[in-house]
Structures are given as C-alpha cells and as structure tokens.
Amino acid sequence: MILLKDILYKVPLDTVVGNTGVAITNLHFDSRLVELNDVFIAIKGTQSDGHDYIVKAIEKGAIAVICEEIPEQIINGVTYVKVTDSASALAVMAANYYENPSRNLKLVGVTGTNGKTTIASLLYQLFEKAGYKVGLLSTVKVMIAGEEFKATHTTPDSLTINKYLATMNTAGVEYCFMEVSSHGIHQKRTEGLQFAGGIFTNLSHDHLDYHKTFAEYRDVKKKFFDKLPKDAFALVNIDDKNGAVMVQNTKAKKVTYALKTVADFKAQILENELSGLLLKIKDQEVWVRLIGSFNAYNLLAIYATGELLGLEPIENLQLLSQLESVSGRFQYLISKGNITAIVDYAHTPDALKNVLETINDIRTKNEQLITVVGAGGDRDKSKRPKMGHIASALSTKAIFTSDNPRSEDPAKIIEEIEAGVEPLNYKKTLSIADRKQAIKTACQLANPHDIILIAGKGHETYQEIKGERFDFDDYKIVEETLKQLEK
C-alpha cells in the first residue's frame, strides 16, 4: 500500500487541505488516464493548463490533487496539496512512487546540441560489449538489457523515466545512459533523479523557438550540471567555449575533453576516411568505424566516460574500435554504380556544417557532392536561411525540400531557406517540395563516385504533414531509388 505522504517526501509543500495519510493507486498528469484513488498532478504546460482539468480528474476518481492553485470549490474526501512548481513536484513524486530507481544504478546524462544520441547509444554498446547489463533512454529508442522499446521524446516525462528505470532495476541493469534535452531540463523532467555523471557535447543554434535566446538555452543546459551531486562527474568539451560555463557552479568532479586545447582527455585525428578514423588517445592509436571530427569528439567523450566509470584503458580502446554507427547518424551505403549515399540527422546549421565539412575533407573534389536538405515546420525559423547558406556554399548542388512541415506551408519554409543563399551559389540550388521526389532527383543527377547527403531526418521513419504522420524513411528511399536506376 502506498500512502500519499510517502510519495510527497522531499516535495516542498505550501498548503495541504485534507488527509495525506490516504492510500493511493497511481500518479497521472493527464486527467484522461485518472482512475479510482489516483493522484492528479495539475501542470501548467505550453499548450494547456492541467488546473482546468481538476474537476474532470476528481469525477474520474482522483483521491488527491497536486496543484499550484487550490480551486475555490473544495470537494469532500479529496486531498488538495498546493506546491510552488507542479512539474518539479511530479518529478520528485514519480521517483518516490517507483522507489527512487536511479539510486540503484549508475545513471549518466548526455546534454548538448549535437551528439547526444550518438554518445548515449554508443556508451550503451560499449558497456554491453564489456559484459554489463545496460539501459538506454534516447531519441531513437529505449533499451533495457537488450530489450527494445520505442522512444517518443528525447527526454520522456518524469513518470515514464522512473518507470523505465524501475524496470531496469528489476532486470539487474548496472549502467544507464540517457539523453537530456533542454526541454526536459526546463520542464523539470530530470529532477528527483540521482545522476552518477553528466556529459556536455557542444552548444550551437537550436530550439530558439522554445528558449527565445541563446543565453536562455545555454543557461537551461547549465542547470543540469548545477544540480549534479559532488560524488558525480561533469565531463565537458572544453573546445566549446560553453564547456567552461556549464561547470561554473557544479559540485561534481570537473573533467574536460578536447581535440584542440589542453584537457584531461585529449585525442588527435591521424586519418579521416570514409571507412573510419584513426585516432590517438592517451598515446595509443585506435581505428574506429565512425568518421568525421564531430565523431572524434563523440568517441573521446565515450572513452573518457568509460574510464571514469571504471573500464581499464586498454579494454576501453579495444571496445571503442568495435562500435558501430547509430541509425541515421552518418549512415551510408555505396551503390552498385559506385554512388555513395549518406543519411544524417543534421537538422541544425552547426550539425549540417560539420557533416558537409567532413565529407569535403574526405572527397577528392573530382566528384559531385549533392545535398538534400529541408527545415522543420513550427520550429525555430531563424536557422532556415543559415541552413540554406551552408548547404549551397559547401555542396556542388543543393536541393531544398520538405522536412517535417507540420502545420506550415512547405513552399514558405523553402523560401526562407533560399533566403540564405548567396548570389554566387544561386545556380547550385534546386527546390523540390516533395521530399521523395527531391531524393529521386539527387539520385538521377549523381554519377559514379558522386556523394549524396540526405540531411535532417536521419533515423525518423515518418514525415509529419498537417497533423498527420506518414511512413517515410530517407535511407530506404535512397537505397531503392539507386537500385532501380542502376538496373
């Protein structure tokens, strides 16, 4: 039997009306899911306010309500608890409800603009190869000791996080690696969790539709490190000037990694080819299957985390060399006709620039580099011209198309991308709103040895248009198109 007062442990309470000694069944912040003797947590969201659904939750059987404003009409037999921040209260209550599962494993959070999915997913691979039972909470999927669950958000809600962590406890998981988004931090989804470590990758232009300013975006990320306990580690990319900012106020052990500057963990790129990277880490050479300087940073962060969590350096390097790229992250195929197609999730100006510069570093310049790229609808519009500028400047040919237009007009989004193209690059661009047709056109324009980059959607297997999701897989489309053209 779970009592309301037990799950309110460590939640700062303003006012209590009723009895906190009542037995409760489940916690919900969605009134539609409430059943008899459940607790309803009223959260003020970006789209709706949970306080508007308190009466509905009680009608469905809620025995207690957690809210920031107690309703004028009090219903007998229902306990009302006023808190300053419902989202924060939910996170702590969720941890208490599931018996604080994060304390029973080593939980490491990865935050930053680019690289979160790659680092978290490859750390899962690394520790699994080292013989441990491992958990993963990522954009692409959730893994619990080898079993896969579908992911819906970069950082799930706090109830879902704790439910997964509790399942990991039952499965005997020792390490869990988790993507921590700025939205997740801002919406308090990670509060109440005990982290053994945090990793900062980099910070560039993204989510300014949500955070409004870059400073706000940076400071939200910083809060994650501010809250790390002193027995945790804070591993930061010191080549990014924001790395030092992240750890200004942390109580955790500060550890740095870099390719260019002096750091606790340093790597050097010796070779960079389409088949992989030759890196030098701690005076040891290691060949890895991932490519590009951005992946050198990712792999260095992974190596450093492995060592900080107790892996022996030689074993760590051996396992690093066995890691395979994550779905939709620089995923490539070479067709029968010798055309290379690369699918990558690059959906920010910085990520697109990294991928294109990596390809340009590797290619001989005798072949074409054809880039297919769009920008998401109902998201940060200020990055659209930047994407257009980068794609047209760093490619032989750039085809602007739809990403997930959502409620926006694809033609309007493409116009905003085109606005960033410099006059000398006009002739290098094409605009085709239909993404499938844009990919097909890129394939038709390609000759043997050419390289096609399809950027923006990566691992996603859908396209979102006018509130509907349609099956769509960049990798499958380019693979099938090249096969048909080369028959």
XYZ file of C-alpha atoms in Angstrom:
487
model
C 0.000 0.000 0.000
C 1.385 3.414 -1.000
C 0.426 6.447 1.079
C 0.202 9.959 -0.340
C 2.511 11.325 2.374
C 5.233 8.831 1.375
C 5.352 9.985 -2.241
C 5.343 13.631 -1.093
C 8.673 13.081 0.676
C 11.088 15.921 -0.218
C 8.385 17.866 -2.107
C 8.197 21.452 -0.712
C 4.542 21.892 0.339
C 2.791 25.283 0.554
C -0.682 24.262 1.762
C -2.425 20.955 2.496
C -6.224 20.651 2.613
C -7.305 17.141 3.673
C -5.516 13.948 4.698
C -2.080 12.953 3.319
C -2.349 9.555 5.011
C -4.694 8.214 2.302
C -3.706 5.191 0.203
C -3.214 5.961 -3.475
C -3.002 3.811 -6.615
C -1.325 5.687 -9.493
C 0.020 9.138 -10.417
C -1.192 10.972 -13.525
C -0.740 14.443 -15.052
C -3.202 13.586 -17.854
C -6.760 13.701 -16.473
C -7.959 11.265 -19.167
C -5.910 8.464 -17.557
C -7.143 9.009 -13.983
C -8.957 6.126 -12.255
C -10.251 5.446 -8.729
C -7.860 6.522 -5.901
C -5.273 8.023 -8.254
C -3.355 11.263 -7.702
C -3.770 14.001 -10.327
C -0.902 16.469 -10.753
C -2.083 19.702 -12.421
C 0.730 21.099 -14.554
C 0.742 24.387 -16.473
C 2.009 23.323 -19.906
C 2.825 25.210 -23.091
C -0.397 24.037 -24.796
C -2.845 23.605 -21.896
C -3.190 24.088 -18.136
C -3.820 20.996 -16.016
C -5.663 23.153 -13.476
C -8.544 23.355 -15.974
C -8.993 19.575 -15.666
C -9.029 19.175 -11.858
C -12.823 18.713 -11.690
C -12.705 16.146 -14.509
C -9.916 14.215 -12.704
C -11.957 14.133 -9.474
C -15.042 12.961 -11.365
C -12.934 10.078 -12.695
C -11.916 9.060 -9.153
C -8.860 11.136 -8.140
C -8.403 10.990 -4.361
C -5.749 13.721 -4.287
C -4.801 16.746 -6.380
C -1.366 18.373 -6.530
C -1.653 21.933 -7.850
C -0.163 25.427 -7.841
C -3.567 26.982 -7.086
C -6.171 25.284 -4.869
C -9.638 25.510 -6.503
C -12.302 27.667 -4.856
C -14.646 24.683 -4.690
C -13.252 22.011 -2.354
C -14.774 18.540 -2.688
C -15.103 16.452 0.470
C -12.888 13.376 0.665
C -10.321 14.768 -1.791
C -6.903 15.924 -0.539
C -5.537 19.122 -2.128
C -1.813 19.878 -1.946
C -0.548 23.274 -3.090
C 3.043 23.398 -4.325
C 5.138 26.154 -5.928
C 6.020 24.096 -9.003
C 3.835 21.146 -10.073
C 6.310 19.861 -12.701
C 9.094 19.723 -10.126
C 6.728 18.061 -7.604
C 5.740 15.436 -10.197
C 9.403 14.550 -10.817
C 10.123 14.027 -7.102
C 6.835 12.160 -6.546
C 7.496 9.898 -9.554
C 10.921 8.990 -8.134
C 9.379 8.251 -4.712
C 6.496 6.253 -6.243
C 8.942 3.956 -8.085
C 11.213 3.751 -5.005
C 13.949 6.011 -6.400
C 15.247 3.601 -9.050
C 18.060 5.921 -10.233
C 19.889 5.257 -6.942
C 20.227 1.558 -7.753
C 22.265 2.026 -10.943
C 24.815 4.446 -12.361
C 22.839 6.967 -14.436
C 24.772 9.218 -16.842
C 23.064 12.113 -18.657
C 24.260 13.481 -22.008
C 23.320 17.037 -22.989
C 24.309 19.496 -25.742
C 23.044 20.489 -29.195
C 24.673 17.736 -31.255
C 25.975 14.281 -30.386
C 23.585 13.311 -27.566
C 22.078 10.299 -29.350
C 25.410 9.051 -30.690
C 27.184 9.282 -27.322
C 24.352 7.750 -25.264
C 23.758 4.942 -27.809
C 27.445 4.098 -28.207
C 28.003 4.123 -24.446
C 25.197 1.566 -24.263
C 27.058 -0.512 -26.908
C 30.418 -0.086 -25.141
C 29.221 -1.268 -21.736
C 27.150 -4.075 -23.207
C 30.273 -5.304 -25.036
C 32.139 -5.033 -21.718
C 29.689 -7.597 -20.307
C 27.370 -5.398 -18.255
C 23.589 -5.182 -18.195
C 22.882 -1.709 -19.581
C 19.980 0.698 -20.086
C 19.479 3.439 -22.692
C 16.985 6.320 -22.829
C 17.436 8.014 -26.220
C 15.609 9.810 -29.046
C 15.856 6.716 -31.227
C 14.901 4.018 -28.734
C 14.818 2.814 -25.153
C 16.873 -0.289 -24.353
C 16.698 -2.373 -21.187
C 19.281 -5.157 -21.005
C 18.904 -6.000 -24.701
C 15.135 -5.467 -24.950
C 13.970 -2.584 -27.156
C 11.109 -0.136 -26.518
C 10.020 2.676 -28.874
C 11.015 6.213 -27.853
C 8.584 9.140 -28.168
C 10.578 12.104 -26.804
C 14.274 12.977 -26.378
C 13.658 13.196 -22.634
C 10.436 11.361 -21.623
C 8.176 12.712 -18.849
C 9.363 12.035 -15.302
C 6.797 9.271 -14.672
C 7.929 7.389 -17.789
C 11.621 7.881 -16.938
C 11.186 6.436 -13.451
C 9.003 3.588 -14.737
C 11.750 2.598 -17.208
C 14.432 2.933 -14.515
C 12.383 0.727 -12.168
C 12.128 -1.876 -14.964
C 15.917 -1.610 -15.344
C 16.304 -2.284 -11.596
C 14.221 -5.446 -11.959
C 16.337 -6.521 -14.943
C 19.568 -6.027 -12.976
C 20.843 -3.090 -15.071
C 24.059 -1.582 -13.690
C 24.563 1.424 -16.007
C 22.063 3.632 -17.821
C 22.863 6.310 -20.407
C 20.275 8.972 -21.051
C 19.843 11.875 -23.464
C 18.943 15.022 -21.546
C 17.323 17.704 -23.725
C 16.971 21.390 -22.878
C 13.164 20.921 -22.980
C 13.472 18.079 -20.465
C 15.611 20.158 -18.084
C 13.361 23.224 -18.421
C 10.224 21.163 -17.781
C 11.858 19.608 -14.664
C 11.593 16.046 -16.045
C 15.025 15.067 -14.676
C 14.503 16.370 -11.141
C 14.422 13.715 -8.439
C 16.922 11.570 -10.385
C 20.347 10.737 -8.998
C 23.000 11.091 -11.689
C 26.434 9.489 -11.464
C 27.663 11.798 -14.210
C 26.836 14.367 -16.852
C 28.377 14.919 -20.303
C 28.323 18.213 -22.246
C 28.943 17.884 -26.007
C 28.625 21.360 -27.555
C 26.206 24.238 -27.934
C 25.002 25.778 -31.171
C 21.912 27.272 -32.787
C 18.801 25.194 -31.945
C 15.423 25.325 -30.158
C 15.295 29.136 -30.203
C 11.561 28.820 -30.942
C 11.259 27.450 -27.394
C 14.005 29.214 -25.443
C 13.834 32.576 -27.278
C 17.517 33.499 -26.721
C 20.792 31.613 -26.959
C 21.702 32.713 -23.407
C 18.480 31.176 -22.060
C 19.152 27.958 -23.997
C 22.702 27.812 -22.573
C 21.592 28.553 -19.004
C 18.935 25.811 -19.084
C 21.632 23.288 -20.069
C 23.829 24.642 -17.255
C 21.120 23.903 -14.649
C 21.633 20.185 -15.271
C 25.281 20.491 -14.170
C 24.417 22.845 -11.294
C 22.333 20.057 -9.761
C 24.831 17.195 -10.098
C 25.914 15.792 -6.687
C 29.542 16.082 -5.529
C 30.198 12.342 -5.997
C 29.236 12.593 -9.704
C 31.445 13.691 -12.618
C 30.829 16.589 -15.024
C 32.601 15.819 -18.312
C 32.684 18.796 -20.694
C 34.014 19.548 -24.177
C 36.425 22.381 -23.400
C 36.971 23.176 -27.114
C 33.458 24.646 -26.972
C 33.610 27.938 -25.047
C 30.348 26.994 -23.307
C 32.037 23.949 -21.736
C 33.624 26.115 -19.019
C 30.268 27.865 -18.406
C 28.483 24.546 -17.805
C 30.662 23.658 -14.800
C 30.990 27.102 -13.179
C 28.735 26.210 -10.249
C 28.739 22.411 -10.254
C 29.576 20.451 -7.121
C 30.551 17.453 -9.274
C 34.122 16.481 -10.202
C 35.071 18.605 -13.251
C 36.645 16.672 -16.142
C 37.479 18.050 -19.603
C 37.964 16.578 -23.086
C 39.235 18.249 -26.268
C 40.891 17.836 -29.649
C 42.423 21.320 -29.821
C 43.164 22.515 -26.290
C 44.791 21.158 -23.129
C 42.343 18.799 -21.392
C 42.138 15.804 -19.049
C 41.265 13.625 -22.058
C 42.886 14.561 -25.386
C 42.588 12.981 -28.836
C 44.280 13.574 -32.165
C 42.905 12.647 -35.601
C 45.645 10.834 -37.548
C 43.495 9.677 -40.500
C 39.959 10.528 -41.614
C 38.465 8.335 -44.347
C 35.002 7.186 -45.433
C 35.740 3.826 -43.821
C 36.677 5.281 -40.432
C 39.014 7.329 -38.248
C 42.487 6.649 -36.891
C 42.672 8.366 -33.515
C 45.414 8.811 -30.959
C 44.058 8.772 -27.406
C 46.477 8.875 -24.453
C 49.415 7.986 -26.764
C 47.567 4.893 -28.049
C 46.387 4.586 -31.652
C 42.904 3.197 -32.273
C 40.997 2.650 -35.535
C 37.255 3.341 -35.251
C 34.379 2.777 -37.698
C 32.858 6.249 -37.337
C 34.067 9.207 -39.379
C 34.480 12.962 -39.083
C 35.909 15.319 -36.462
C 32.475 15.585 -34.783
C 32.614 11.823 -34.188
C 36.176 12.137 -32.875
C 34.688 14.351 -30.134
C 31.868 11.864 -29.531
C 34.281 8.928 -29.282
C 36.606 10.834 -26.952
C 33.658 11.606 -24.649
C 32.714 7.912 -24.743
C 36.287 6.812 -23.951
C 36.522 9.336 -21.074
C 33.179 8.193 -19.630
C 34.281 4.559 -19.839
C 37.414 5.353 -17.857
C 35.531 7.491 -15.322
C 33.132 4.570 -14.761
C 35.976 2.126 -14.196
C 36.836 0.493 -17.526
C 40.529 -0.343 -17.983
C 42.172 1.895 -20.665
C 43.250 -0.963 -22.990
C 39.863 -2.738 -22.798
C 38.186 0.655 -23.316
C 40.166 1.277 -26.563
C 39.526 -2.260 -27.836
C 35.773 -1.843 -27.296
C 35.853 1.635 -28.873
C 37.205 0.098 -32.094
C 34.203 -2.272 -32.260
C 31.472 0.391 -32.010
C 29.073 0.759 -34.941
C 27.335 3.949 -36.053
C 23.852 4.787 -34.819
C 20.850 4.614 -37.207
C 20.516 7.863 -39.170
C 23.813 9.260 -37.907
C 26.201 9.364 -40.896
C 24.655 6.105 -42.099
C 25.946 5.383 -45.584
C 25.657 2.938 -48.458
C 27.650 2.528 -51.666
C 25.522 1.500 -54.652
C 26.481 -0.948 -57.421
C 27.157 2.083 -59.626
C 29.629 3.424 -57.029
C 27.446 6.268 -55.781
C 27.777 6.948 -52.048
C 24.586 7.981 -50.238
C 24.778 9.314 -46.669
C 21.745 9.768 -44.396
C 22.269 12.027 -41.393
C 20.047 13.638 -38.744
C 21.834 17.015 -39.162
C 18.953 19.465 -38.625
C 20.841 22.416 -37.140
C 23.215 24.771 -39.007
C 26.182 23.560 -36.950
C 25.442 19.861 -37.481
C 24.934 20.369 -41.234
C 28.216 22.305 -41.463
C 30.051 19.535 -39.548
C 28.745 16.796 -41.846
C 29.438 18.715 -45.075
C 32.937 19.722 -43.956
C 33.648 16.103 -43.014
C 32.580 14.896 -46.478
C 34.603 17.650 -48.167
C 37.684 16.695 -46.117
C 37.415 13.117 -47.372
C 36.392 13.558 -51.013
C 38.833 14.250 -53.871
C 36.783 17.169 -55.325
C 36.604 15.312 -58.679
C 33.124 14.120 -57.744
C 29.890 15.980 -57.012
C 28.516 16.432 -53.508
C 24.701 16.673 -53.815
C 22.877 17.705 -50.634
C 19.144 17.238 -49.988
C 18.005 19.322 -47.014
C 14.931 20.989 -45.523
C 13.833 22.509 -42.208
C 11.088 21.509 -39.788
C 7.800 23.417 -39.639
C 6.575 25.074 -36.398
C 10.152 25.254 -35.152
C 12.943 27.829 -34.903
C 12.642 29.831 -38.153
C 15.865 31.788 -37.702
C 18.011 28.773 -38.583
C 16.397 28.286 -42.031
C 18.451 30.831 -44.049
C 21.593 29.588 -42.275
C 20.852 26.041 -43.438
C 20.391 27.344 -46.997
C 23.653 29.279 -46.871
C 25.669 26.315 -45.539
C 24.167 23.702 -47.905
C 24.683 25.848 -51.019
C 28.182 27.009 -50.052
C 29.560 23.575 -49.143
C 27.877 21.403 -51.823
C 28.224 21.053 -55.581
C 24.430 21.007 -55.774
C 21.868 21.703 -53.012
C 18.257 20.538 -53.285
C 15.908 22.280 -50.833
C 12.872 20.236 -49.823
C 10.408 19.444 -47.023
C 11.498 18.029 -43.675
C 8.504 17.682 -41.324
C 6.450 20.733 -42.447
C 3.860 20.072 -39.716
C 1.233 22.866 -39.931
C 3.322 25.169 -42.153
C 3.298 25.547 -45.932
C 6.373 23.672 -47.284
C 6.831 26.261 -50.052
C 7.077 29.049 -47.456
C 9.697 27.121 -45.450
C 11.741 26.545 -48.616
C 11.554 30.285 -49.446
C 13.041 31.051 -46.018
C 15.843 28.508 -46.632
C 16.542 30.042 -50.070
C 16.898 33.497 -48.483
C 20.283 32.446 -47.062
C 21.810 31.517 -50.442
C 24.481 33.937 -51.671
C 24.108 35.151 -55.303
C 27.216 33.268 -56.465
C 25.547 29.994 -55.330
C 22.090 30.524 -56.912
C 22.846 28.242 -59.857
C 23.842 25.410 -57.492
C 20.365 25.152 -55.933
C 17.074 23.433 -56.779
C 13.821 23.493 -54.814
C 11.517 20.453 -54.804
C 8.873 20.451 -52.043
C 8.106 16.708 -52.340
C 10.889 15.072 -50.296
C 10.668 11.720 -52.096
C 10.969 13.462 -55.470
C 13.892 15.539 -54.172
C 15.760 12.363 -53.152
C 14.978 10.730 -56.508
C 16.258 13.828 -58.338
C 19.514 13.742 -56.358
C 19.962 10.106 -57.384
C 19.246 10.943 -61.054
C 21.808 13.771 -61.009
C 24.511 11.576 -59.461
C 27.267 9.942 -61.496
C 29.641 7.142 -60.417
C 31.823 8.209 -57.426
C 29.479 11.115 -56.544
C 28.250 11.585 -52.972
C 24.632 12.289 -51.977
C 23.888 13.653 -48.500
C 20.286 13.465 -47.282
C 20.126 15.593 -44.149
C 17.604 16.474 -41.467
C 15.543 13.404 -40.627
C 18.104 10.648 -40.064
C 16.556 7.771 -38.099
C 12.965 9.061 -38.422
C 10.639 6.720 -40.302
C 7.798 9.193 -40.803
C 7.013 12.601 -42.247
C 4.631 14.895 -40.363
C 2.284 16.963 -42.559
C -0.815 18.868 -41.341
C -1.048 16.927 -38.092
C -0.671 13.511 -39.742
C 2.317 11.180 -39.799
C 3.063 9.280 -42.987
C 5.578 6.437 -43.405
C 8.816 7.897 -44.729
C 12.372 6.557 -44.491
C 15.199 8.507 -46.165
C 17.560 5.520 -46.124
C 15.055 3.105 -47.707
C 14.049 5.619 -50.393
C 17.612 6.403 -51.494
C 18.565 2.712 -51.401
C 15.554 1.650 -53.533
C 15.938 4.576 -55.972
C 19.611 3.835 -56.653
C 18.804 0.129 -57.181
C 16.076 0.979 -59.721
C 18.235 3.480 -61.605
C 21.163 1.053 -61.820
C 19.213 -1.993 -63.112
